[in-house]
Coordinates of C-alpha atoms in Angstrom, one line a residue:
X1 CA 19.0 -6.0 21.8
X2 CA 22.8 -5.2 20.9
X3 CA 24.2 -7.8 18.5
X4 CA 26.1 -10.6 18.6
X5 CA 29.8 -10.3 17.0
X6 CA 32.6 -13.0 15.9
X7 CA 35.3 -11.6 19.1
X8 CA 35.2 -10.2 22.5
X9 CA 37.1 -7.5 21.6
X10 CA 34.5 -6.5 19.0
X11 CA 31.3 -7.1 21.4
X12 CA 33.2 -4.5 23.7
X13 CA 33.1 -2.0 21.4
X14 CA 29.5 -2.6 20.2
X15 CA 28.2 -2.6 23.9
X16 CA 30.2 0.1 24.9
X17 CA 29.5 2.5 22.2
X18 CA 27.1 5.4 21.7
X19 CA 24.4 3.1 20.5
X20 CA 22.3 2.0 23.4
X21 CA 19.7 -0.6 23.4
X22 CA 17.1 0.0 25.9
X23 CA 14.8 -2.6 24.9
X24 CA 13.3 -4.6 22.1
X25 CA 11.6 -2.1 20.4
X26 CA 13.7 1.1 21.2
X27 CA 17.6 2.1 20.4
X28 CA 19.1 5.5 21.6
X29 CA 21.6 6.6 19.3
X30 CA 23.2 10.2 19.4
X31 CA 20.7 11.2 22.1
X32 CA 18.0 10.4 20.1
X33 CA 15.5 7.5 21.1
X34 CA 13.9 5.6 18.5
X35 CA 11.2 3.5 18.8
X36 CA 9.4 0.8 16.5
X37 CA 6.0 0.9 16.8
X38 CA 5.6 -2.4 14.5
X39 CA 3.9 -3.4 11.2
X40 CA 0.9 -1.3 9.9
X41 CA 0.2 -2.5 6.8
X42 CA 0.9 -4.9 3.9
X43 CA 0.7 -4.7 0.3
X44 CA 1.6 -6.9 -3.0
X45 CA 2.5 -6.6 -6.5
X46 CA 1.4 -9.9 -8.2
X47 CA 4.7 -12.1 -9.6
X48 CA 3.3 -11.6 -13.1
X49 CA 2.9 -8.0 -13.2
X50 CA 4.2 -6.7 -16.3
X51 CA 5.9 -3.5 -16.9
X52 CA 5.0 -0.9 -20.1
X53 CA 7.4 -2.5 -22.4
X54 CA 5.6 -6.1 -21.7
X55 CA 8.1 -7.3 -19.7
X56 CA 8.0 -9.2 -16.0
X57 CA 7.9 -6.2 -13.4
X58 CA 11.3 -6.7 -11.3
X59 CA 10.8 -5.4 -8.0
X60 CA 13.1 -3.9 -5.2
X61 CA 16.7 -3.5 -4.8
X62 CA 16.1 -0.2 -4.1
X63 CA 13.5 2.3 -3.4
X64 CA 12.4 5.9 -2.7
X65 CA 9.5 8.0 -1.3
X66 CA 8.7 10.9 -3.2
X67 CA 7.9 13.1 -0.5
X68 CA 6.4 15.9 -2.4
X69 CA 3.8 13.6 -3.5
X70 CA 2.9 12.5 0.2
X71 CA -0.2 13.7 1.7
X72 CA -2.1 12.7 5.1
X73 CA -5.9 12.8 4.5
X74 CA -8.6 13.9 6.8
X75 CA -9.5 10.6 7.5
X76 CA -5.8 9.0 8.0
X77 CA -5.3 7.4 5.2
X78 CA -2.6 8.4 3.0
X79 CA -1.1 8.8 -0.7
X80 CA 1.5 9.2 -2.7
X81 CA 4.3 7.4 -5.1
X82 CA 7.5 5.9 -4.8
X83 CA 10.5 5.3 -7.1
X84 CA 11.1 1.5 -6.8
X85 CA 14.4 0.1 -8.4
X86 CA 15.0 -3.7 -10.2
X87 CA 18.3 -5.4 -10.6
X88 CA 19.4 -6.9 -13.4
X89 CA 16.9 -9.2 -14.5
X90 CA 15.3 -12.3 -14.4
X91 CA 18.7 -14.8 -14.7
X92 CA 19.2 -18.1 -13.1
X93 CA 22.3 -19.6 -15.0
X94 CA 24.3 -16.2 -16.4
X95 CA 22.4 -12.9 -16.9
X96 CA 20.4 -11.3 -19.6
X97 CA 20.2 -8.6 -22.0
X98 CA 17.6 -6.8 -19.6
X99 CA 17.6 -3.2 -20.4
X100 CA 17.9 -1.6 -16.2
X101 CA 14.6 0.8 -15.5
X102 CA 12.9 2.5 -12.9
X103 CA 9.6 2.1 -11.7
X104 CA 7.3 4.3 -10.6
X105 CA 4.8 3.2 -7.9
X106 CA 0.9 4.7 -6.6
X107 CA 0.5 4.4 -3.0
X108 CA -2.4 4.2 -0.4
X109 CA -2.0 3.7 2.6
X110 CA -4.5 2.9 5.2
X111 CA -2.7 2.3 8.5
X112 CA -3.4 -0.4 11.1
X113 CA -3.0 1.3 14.7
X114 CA 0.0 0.2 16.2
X115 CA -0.4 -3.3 17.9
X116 CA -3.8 -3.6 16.5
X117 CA -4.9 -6.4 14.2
X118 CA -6.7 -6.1 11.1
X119 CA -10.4 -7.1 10.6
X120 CA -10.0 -11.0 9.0
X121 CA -9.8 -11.4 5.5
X122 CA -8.4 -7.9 5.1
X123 CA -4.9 -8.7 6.6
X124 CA -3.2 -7.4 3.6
X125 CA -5.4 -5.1 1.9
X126 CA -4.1 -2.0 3.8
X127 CA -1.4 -0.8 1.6
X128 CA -2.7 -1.0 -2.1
X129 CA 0.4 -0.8 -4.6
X130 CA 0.0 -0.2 -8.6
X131 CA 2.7 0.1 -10.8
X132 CA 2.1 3.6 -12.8
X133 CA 5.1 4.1 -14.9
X134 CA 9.3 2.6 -16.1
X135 CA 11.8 4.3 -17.4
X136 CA 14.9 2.6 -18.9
X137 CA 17.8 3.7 -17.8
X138 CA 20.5 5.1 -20.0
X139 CA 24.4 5.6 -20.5
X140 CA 25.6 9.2 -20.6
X141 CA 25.6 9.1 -24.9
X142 CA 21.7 7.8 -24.3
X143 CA 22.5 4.8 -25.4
X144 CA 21.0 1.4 -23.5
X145 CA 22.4 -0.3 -20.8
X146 CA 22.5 -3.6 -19.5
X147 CA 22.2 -6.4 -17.3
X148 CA 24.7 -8.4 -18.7
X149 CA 28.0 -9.7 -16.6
X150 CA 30.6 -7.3 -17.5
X151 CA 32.7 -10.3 -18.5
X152 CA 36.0 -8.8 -17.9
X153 CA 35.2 -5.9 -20.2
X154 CA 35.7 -2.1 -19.5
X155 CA 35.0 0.9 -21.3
X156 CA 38.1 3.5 -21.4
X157 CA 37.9 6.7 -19.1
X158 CA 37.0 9.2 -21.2
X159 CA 36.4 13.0 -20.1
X160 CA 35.1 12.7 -16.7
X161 CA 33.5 9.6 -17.1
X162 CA 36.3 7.3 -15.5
X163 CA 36.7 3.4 -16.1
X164 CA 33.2 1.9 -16.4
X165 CA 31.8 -2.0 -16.5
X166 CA 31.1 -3.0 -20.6
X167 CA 29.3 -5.9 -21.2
X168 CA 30.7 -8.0 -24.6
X169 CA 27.9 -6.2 -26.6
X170 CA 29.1 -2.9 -26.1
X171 CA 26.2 -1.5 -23.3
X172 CA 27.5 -0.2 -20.4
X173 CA 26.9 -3.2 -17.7
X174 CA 24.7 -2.0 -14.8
X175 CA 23.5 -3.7 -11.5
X176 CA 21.8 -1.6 -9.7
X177 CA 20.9 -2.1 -6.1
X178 CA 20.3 1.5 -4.2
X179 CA 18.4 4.7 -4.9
X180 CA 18.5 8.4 -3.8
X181 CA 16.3 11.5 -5.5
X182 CA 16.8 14.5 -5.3
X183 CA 14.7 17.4 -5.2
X184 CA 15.6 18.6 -8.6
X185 CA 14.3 15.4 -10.1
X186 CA 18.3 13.7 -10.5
X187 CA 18.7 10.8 -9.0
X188 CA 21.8 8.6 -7.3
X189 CA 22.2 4.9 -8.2
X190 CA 24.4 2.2 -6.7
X191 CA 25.5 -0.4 -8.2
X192 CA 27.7 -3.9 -7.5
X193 CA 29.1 -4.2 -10.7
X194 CA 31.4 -1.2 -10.4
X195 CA 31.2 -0.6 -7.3
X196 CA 30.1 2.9 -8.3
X197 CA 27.8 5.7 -7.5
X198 CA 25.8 7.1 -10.0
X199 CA 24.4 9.7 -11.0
X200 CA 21.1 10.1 -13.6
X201 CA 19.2 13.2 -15.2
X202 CA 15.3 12.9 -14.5
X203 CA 15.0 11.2 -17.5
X204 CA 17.1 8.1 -16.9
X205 CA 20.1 9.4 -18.5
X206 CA 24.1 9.0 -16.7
X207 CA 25.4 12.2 -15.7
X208 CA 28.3 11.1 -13.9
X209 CA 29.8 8.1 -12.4
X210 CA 31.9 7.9 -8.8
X211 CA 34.5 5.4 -8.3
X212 CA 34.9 4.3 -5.3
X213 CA 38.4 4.1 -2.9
X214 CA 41.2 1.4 -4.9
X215 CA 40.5 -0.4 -2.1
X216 CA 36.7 -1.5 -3.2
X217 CA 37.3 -2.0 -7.1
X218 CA 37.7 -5.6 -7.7
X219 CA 41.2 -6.8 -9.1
X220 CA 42.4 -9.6 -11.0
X221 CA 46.0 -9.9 -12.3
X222 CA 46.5 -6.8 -11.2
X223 CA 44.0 -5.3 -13.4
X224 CA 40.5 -4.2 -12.3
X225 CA 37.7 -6.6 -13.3
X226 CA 34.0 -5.6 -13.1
X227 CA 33.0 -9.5 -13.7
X228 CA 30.7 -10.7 -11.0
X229 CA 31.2 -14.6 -12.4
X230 CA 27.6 -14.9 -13.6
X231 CA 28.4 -14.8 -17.7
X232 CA 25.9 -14.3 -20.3
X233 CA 25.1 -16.3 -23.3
X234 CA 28.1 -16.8 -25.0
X235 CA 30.2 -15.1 -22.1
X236 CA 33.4 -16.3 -20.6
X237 CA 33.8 -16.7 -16.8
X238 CA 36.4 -14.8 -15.3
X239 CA 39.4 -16.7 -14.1
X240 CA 40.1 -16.7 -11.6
X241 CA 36.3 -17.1 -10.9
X242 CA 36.9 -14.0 -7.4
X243 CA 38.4 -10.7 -7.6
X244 CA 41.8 -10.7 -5.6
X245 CA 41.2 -7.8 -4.0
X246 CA 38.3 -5.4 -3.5
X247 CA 34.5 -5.7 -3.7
X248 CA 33.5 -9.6 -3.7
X249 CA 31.0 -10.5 -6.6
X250 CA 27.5 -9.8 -6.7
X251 CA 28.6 -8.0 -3.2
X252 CA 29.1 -4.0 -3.7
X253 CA 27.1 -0.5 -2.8
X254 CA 24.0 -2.5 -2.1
X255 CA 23.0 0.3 0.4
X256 CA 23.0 4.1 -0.2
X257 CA 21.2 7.2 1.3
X258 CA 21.1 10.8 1.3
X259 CA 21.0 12.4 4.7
X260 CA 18.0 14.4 5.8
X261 CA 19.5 17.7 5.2
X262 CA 20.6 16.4 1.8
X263 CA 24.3 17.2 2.7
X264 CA 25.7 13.7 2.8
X265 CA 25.5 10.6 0.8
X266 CA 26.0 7.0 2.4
X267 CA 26.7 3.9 0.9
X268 CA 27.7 0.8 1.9
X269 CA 29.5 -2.7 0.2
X270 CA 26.7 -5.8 1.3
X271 CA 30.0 -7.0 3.0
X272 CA 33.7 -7.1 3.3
X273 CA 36.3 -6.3 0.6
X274 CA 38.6 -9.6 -0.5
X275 CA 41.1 -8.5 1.4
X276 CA 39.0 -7.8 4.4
X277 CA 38.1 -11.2 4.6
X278 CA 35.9 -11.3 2.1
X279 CA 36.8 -14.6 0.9
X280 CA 35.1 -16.9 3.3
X281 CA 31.6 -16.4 4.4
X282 CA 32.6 -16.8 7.6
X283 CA 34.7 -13.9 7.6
X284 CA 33.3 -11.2 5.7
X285 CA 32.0 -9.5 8.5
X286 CA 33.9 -5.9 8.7
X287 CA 32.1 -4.1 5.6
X288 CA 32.8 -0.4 4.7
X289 CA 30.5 2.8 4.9
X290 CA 31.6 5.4 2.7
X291 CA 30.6 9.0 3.4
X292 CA 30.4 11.6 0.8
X293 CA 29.9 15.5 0.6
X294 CA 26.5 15.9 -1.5
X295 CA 27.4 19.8 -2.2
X296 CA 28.2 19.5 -5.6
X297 CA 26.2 16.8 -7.0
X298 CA 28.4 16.4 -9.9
X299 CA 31.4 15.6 -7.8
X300 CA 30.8 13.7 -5.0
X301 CA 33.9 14.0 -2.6
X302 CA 34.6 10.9 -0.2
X303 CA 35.1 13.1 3.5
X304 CA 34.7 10.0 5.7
X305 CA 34.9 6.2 5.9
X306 CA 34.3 3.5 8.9
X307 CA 34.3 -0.2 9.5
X308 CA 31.2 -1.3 9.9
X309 CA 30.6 -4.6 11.9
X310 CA 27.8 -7.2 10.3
X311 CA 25.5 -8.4 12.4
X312 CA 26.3 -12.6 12.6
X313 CA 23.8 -15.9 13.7
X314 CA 23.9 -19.7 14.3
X315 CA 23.1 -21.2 10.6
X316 CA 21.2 -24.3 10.6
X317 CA 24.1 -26.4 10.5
X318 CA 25.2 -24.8 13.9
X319 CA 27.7 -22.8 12.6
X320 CA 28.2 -18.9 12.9
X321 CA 27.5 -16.5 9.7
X322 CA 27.6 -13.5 8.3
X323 CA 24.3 -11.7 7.4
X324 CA 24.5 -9.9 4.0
X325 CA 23.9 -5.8 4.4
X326 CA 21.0 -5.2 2.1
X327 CA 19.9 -1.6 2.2
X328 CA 20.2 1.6 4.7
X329 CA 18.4 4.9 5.5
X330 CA 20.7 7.7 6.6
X331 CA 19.7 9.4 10.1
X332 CA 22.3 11.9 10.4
X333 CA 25.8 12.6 8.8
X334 CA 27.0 9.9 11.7
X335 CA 23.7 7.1 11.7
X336 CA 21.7 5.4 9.5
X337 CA 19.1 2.3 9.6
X338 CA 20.3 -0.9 8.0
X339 CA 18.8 -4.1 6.9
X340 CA 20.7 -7.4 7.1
X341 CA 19.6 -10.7 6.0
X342 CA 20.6 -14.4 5.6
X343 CA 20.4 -15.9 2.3
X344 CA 18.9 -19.1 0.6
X345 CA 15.4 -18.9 3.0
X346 CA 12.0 -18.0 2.3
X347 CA 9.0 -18.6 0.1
X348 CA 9.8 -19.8 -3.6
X349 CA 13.8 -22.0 -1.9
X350 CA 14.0 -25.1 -0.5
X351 CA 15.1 -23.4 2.5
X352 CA 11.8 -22.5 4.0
X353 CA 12.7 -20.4 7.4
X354 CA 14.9 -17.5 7.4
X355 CA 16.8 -17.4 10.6
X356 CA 18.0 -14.1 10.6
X357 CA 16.4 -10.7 9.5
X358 CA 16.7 -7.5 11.1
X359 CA 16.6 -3.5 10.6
X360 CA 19.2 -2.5 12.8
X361 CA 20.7 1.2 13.9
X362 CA 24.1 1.9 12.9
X363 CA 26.3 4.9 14.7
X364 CA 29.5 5.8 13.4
X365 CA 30.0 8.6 15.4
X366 CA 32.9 7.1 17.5
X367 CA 34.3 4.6 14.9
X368 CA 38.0 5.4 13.5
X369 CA 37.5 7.4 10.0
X370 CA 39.8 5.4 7.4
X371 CA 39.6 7.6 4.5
X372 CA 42.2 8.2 2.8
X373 CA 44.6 6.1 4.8
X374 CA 46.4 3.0 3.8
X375 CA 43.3 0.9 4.2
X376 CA 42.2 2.8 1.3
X377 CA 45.3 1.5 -0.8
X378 CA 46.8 -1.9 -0.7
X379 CA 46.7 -2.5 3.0
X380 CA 44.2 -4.9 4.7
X381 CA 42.1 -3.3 7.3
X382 CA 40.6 -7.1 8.6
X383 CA 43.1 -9.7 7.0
X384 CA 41.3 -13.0 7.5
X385 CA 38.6 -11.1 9.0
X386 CA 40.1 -9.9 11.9
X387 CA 40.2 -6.2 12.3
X388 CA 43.2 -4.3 12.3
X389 CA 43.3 -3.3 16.1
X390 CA 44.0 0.6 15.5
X391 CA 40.5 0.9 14.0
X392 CA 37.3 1.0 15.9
X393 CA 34.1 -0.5 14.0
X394 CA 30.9 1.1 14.4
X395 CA 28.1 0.2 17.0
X396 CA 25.2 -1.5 15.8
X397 CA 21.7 -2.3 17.5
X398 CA 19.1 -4.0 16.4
X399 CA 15.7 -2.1 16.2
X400 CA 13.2 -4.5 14.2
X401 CA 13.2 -7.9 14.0
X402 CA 11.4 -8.7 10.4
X403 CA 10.8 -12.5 11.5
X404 CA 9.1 -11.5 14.9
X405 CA 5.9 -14.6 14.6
X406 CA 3.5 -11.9 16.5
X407 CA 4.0 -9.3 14.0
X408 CA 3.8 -11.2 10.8
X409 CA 0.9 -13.0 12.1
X410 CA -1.3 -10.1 12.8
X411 CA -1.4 -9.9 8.9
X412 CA -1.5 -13.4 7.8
X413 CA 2.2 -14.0 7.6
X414 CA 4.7 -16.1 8.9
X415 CA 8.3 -17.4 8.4
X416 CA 8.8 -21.0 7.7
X417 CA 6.4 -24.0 7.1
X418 CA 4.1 -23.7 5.4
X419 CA 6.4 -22.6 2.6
X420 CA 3.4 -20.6 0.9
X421 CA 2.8 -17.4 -0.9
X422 CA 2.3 -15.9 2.9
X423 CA 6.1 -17.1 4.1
X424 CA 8.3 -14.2 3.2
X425 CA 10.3 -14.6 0.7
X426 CA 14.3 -14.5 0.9
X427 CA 15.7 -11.3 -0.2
X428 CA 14.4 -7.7 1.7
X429 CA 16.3 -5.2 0.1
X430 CA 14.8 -2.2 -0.4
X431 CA 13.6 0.6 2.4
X432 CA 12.2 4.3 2.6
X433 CA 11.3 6.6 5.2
X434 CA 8.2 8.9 5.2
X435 CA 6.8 11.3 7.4
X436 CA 3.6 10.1 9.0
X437 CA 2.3 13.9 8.8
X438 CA 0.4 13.2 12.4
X439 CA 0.2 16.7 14.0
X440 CA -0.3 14.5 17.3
X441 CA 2.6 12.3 16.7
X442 CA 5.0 14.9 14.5
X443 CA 8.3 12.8 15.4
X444 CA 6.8 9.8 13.6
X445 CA 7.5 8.1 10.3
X446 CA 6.3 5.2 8.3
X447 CA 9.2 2.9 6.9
X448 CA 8.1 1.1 3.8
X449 CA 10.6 -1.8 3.8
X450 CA 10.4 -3.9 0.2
X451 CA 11.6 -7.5 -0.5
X452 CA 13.4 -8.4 -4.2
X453 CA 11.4 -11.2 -5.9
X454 CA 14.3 -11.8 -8.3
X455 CA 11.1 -11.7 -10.7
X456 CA 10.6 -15.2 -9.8
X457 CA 7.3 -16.4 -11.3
X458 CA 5.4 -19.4 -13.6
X459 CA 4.2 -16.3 -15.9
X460 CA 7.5 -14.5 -17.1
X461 CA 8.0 -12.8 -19.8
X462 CA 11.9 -10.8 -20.1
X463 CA 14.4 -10.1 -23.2
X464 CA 11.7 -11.2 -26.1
X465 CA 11.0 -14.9 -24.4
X466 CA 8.8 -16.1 -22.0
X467 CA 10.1 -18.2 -18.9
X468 CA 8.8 -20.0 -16.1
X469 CA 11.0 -19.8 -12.6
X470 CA 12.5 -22.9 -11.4
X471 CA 10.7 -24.0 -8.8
X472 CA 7.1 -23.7 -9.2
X473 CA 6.6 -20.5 -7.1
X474 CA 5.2 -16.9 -7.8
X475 CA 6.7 -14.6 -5.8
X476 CA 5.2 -11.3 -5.3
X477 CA 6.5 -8.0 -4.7
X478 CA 5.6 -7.3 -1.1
X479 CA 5.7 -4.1 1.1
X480 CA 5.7 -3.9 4.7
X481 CA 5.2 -0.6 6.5
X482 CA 6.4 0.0 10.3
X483 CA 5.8 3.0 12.0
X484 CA 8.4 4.7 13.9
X485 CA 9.0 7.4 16.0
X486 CA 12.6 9.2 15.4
X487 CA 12.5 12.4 17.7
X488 CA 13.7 15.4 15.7
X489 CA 14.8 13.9 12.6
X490 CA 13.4 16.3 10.5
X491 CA 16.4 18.9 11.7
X492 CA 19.0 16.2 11.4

């Protein structure tokens, strides 16, 4: 179904656009019908899984199938390994000294037929998941990095490195929240401290950094300020506490993906700029999509950018909100898969039932291009949330509904009461598409969509001290799989 939005004038645009909904299950965007075929398989990484270097595994903010690795066996089963991406470490009041990593993930895959249910007591055994390998993650001099708050601190441009987030011990601050490889073995990070893009040799070290439009970098007395308001030990909060202008804390590039063809690089801010109407949560709805030209790794160059229209609900107090962007998976140069959430619901809150998460399909290929333009300077494109009437937003439809009962049931899930180990947990934020490599079914794909346990568990180890989450839960890391047929992506 096409979603909800806060105006009229908005829902006209959205129903009216090139993204059609035809049904539950199926969106045509572009000319090009997809179609979700529903969960095939569940999989888990205990809460207490610990990483090489004897700290909690952290699980993902971002992730990404290493295709070259992915075969299709003779019997249907599958394997292969994925690149799965932590944020910045176990923190509950201020953040850590966590060194960011990547980990590297062993898959098999053992797919439930679409619509079928799995034989009982092996609801979740189809997708086995073991942790293989971490690399930390390193500043361009190979120095560590960090998880800490920035703080208010920067460290100089210098050469082509341009102004970057410095935590008060020196490391360059990192929060990282979206990945893209690429075939040479570099890889693309997001982050929402910045919020920049970048870039990292095969062995964890910076390249290069992007900054993104003045528009996004967060401001405070009219200097920029990477603080996100979450200071470490010893740490200052900013005042004031928000940015006055660009990226809201702990709310930047949390979604980023290379097109097919590897031409293009999207990412997107988890909601609206400050002056976008940031500032209220009932307000941030008009978030940005930035489009880059992938050519020249090196140098990413921003070619297009587009309002893109967050999907809203009824909260349980009644009221209308704003559900956070959380990751996307690029289409085509003009449309790309992206998973929204609510906040403060699932297994290890108080908050038991999530009342909105969805996958939804995103076209941009009639929304008004703002790069470059004022919006990209000092003017507002959605003061007080409401969209500047020369731009037209993106159309967005929903494709997968991640709290549908019948699905999560068929594997021994469920959303809400009882708040157990088998309620999904609150933040899904991490997604990847692979071909299914089905000679019968060539235009279909398995989507491996991962949640963030914020390394939430009673067995914690992180930064040289051990630590039990508030709470009393264990959250594991937990993988979903839906397959998914996308007619001719593979020559997008």
């Amino acid at each position: 179904m096409t979603l909800p939005l806060l105006s009229a004038a908005l829902a006209t645009f959205v129903f009216s656009a090139p993204a059609v909904a035809l049904a539950d299950n199926s969106v045509t965007v572009g000319g090009m019908t997809l179609v979700n075929k529903g969960l095939i398989a569940i999989g888990r990484i205990p809460a207490n899984q610990r990483d090489k270097f004897g700290e909690t595994f952290g699980s993902g903010s971002g992730m990404s199938i290493d295709a070259k690795s992915w075969v299709r066996n003779a019997d249907g089963t599958y394997k292969g390994s994925l690149w799965l991406l932590p944020d910045r470490g176990y923190n509950v009041e201020g953040t850590t000294d966590y060194r960011p990593r990547l980990n590297t993930i062993d898959v098999q895959l053992t797919p439930v037929a679409p619509g079928a249910t799995p034989p009982a007591g092996k609801e979740q055994s189809g997708l086995e998941v073991k942790l293989a390998d971490t690399m930390l993650l390193t500043d361009n001099k190979g120095a560590d990095t960090t998880g800490l708050d920035p703080a208010g601190g920067t460290r100089q441009a210098e050469g082509a490195m341009p102004l970057l987030p410095q935590a008060p011990n020196g490391k360059l601050s990192l929060d990282n929240e979206a990945i893209a490889r690429l075939p040479d073995g570099t890889m693309f990070i997001s982050d929402e401290y910045g919020p920049y893009i970048y870039r990292f040799a095969a062995d964890g070290r910076m390249m290069s950094a992007t900054q993104p439009p003045a528009a996004l970098l967060p401001m405070r007395n009219g200097a920029v300020n990477f603080a996100s308001n979450n200071p470490g030990p010893g740490e200052s909060a900013p005042d004031p506490k928000d940015p006055t202008s660009g990226r809201q804390n702990n709310q930047g590039l949390e979604g980023m993906s290379l097109t097919p063809d590897g031409k293009f690089l999207i990412a997107v801010l988890q909601s609206a700029t400050r002056q976008d109407g940031g500032d209220s949560g009932s307000t941030r709805q008009n978030t940005r999509a930035l489009v880059y030209d992938a050519a020249d790794p090196a140098n990413l160059k921003l070619v297009h950018e587009y309002i893109v229209p967050l999907p809203v609900f009824t909260n349980d107090k009644g009221k209308t909100a704003v559900a956070a962007q959380s990751e996307i998976v690029a289409l085509s140069p003009t449309s790309f898969l992206m998973l929204a959430r609510d906040s403060n619901n699932g297994y290890g809150l108080k908050g038991e039932k999530s009342l909105y998460r969805s996958i939804n399909v995103v076209d941009i290929s009639a929304a008004t291009d703002i790069a470059g333009s004022a919006f990209d300077a000092d003017k507002p494109v959605a003061p007080k949330g409401v969209l500047d009437p020369s731009v037209k937003p993106a159309a967005v439809s929903q494709l997968i509904d991640i709290n549908d009962g019948a699905n999560l049931a068929r594997f021994g899930l469920h959303n809400g009461a009882p708040n157990d180990r088998n309620n999904l947990s609150e933040k899904w934020e991490a997604m990847s598409l692979v071909s299914a490599l089905d000679p019968k079914q060539p235009d279909d794909y398995f989507l491996f969509v991962a949640n963030d346990n914020d390394f939430l568990t009673q067995d914690g180890y992180q930064v040289g001290a051990a630590y039990k989450a508030e709470g009393g839960a264990d959250v594991d890391t937990m993988f979903q799989v839906y397959q998914l047929t996308i007619p001719g992506l593979s020559a997008k």
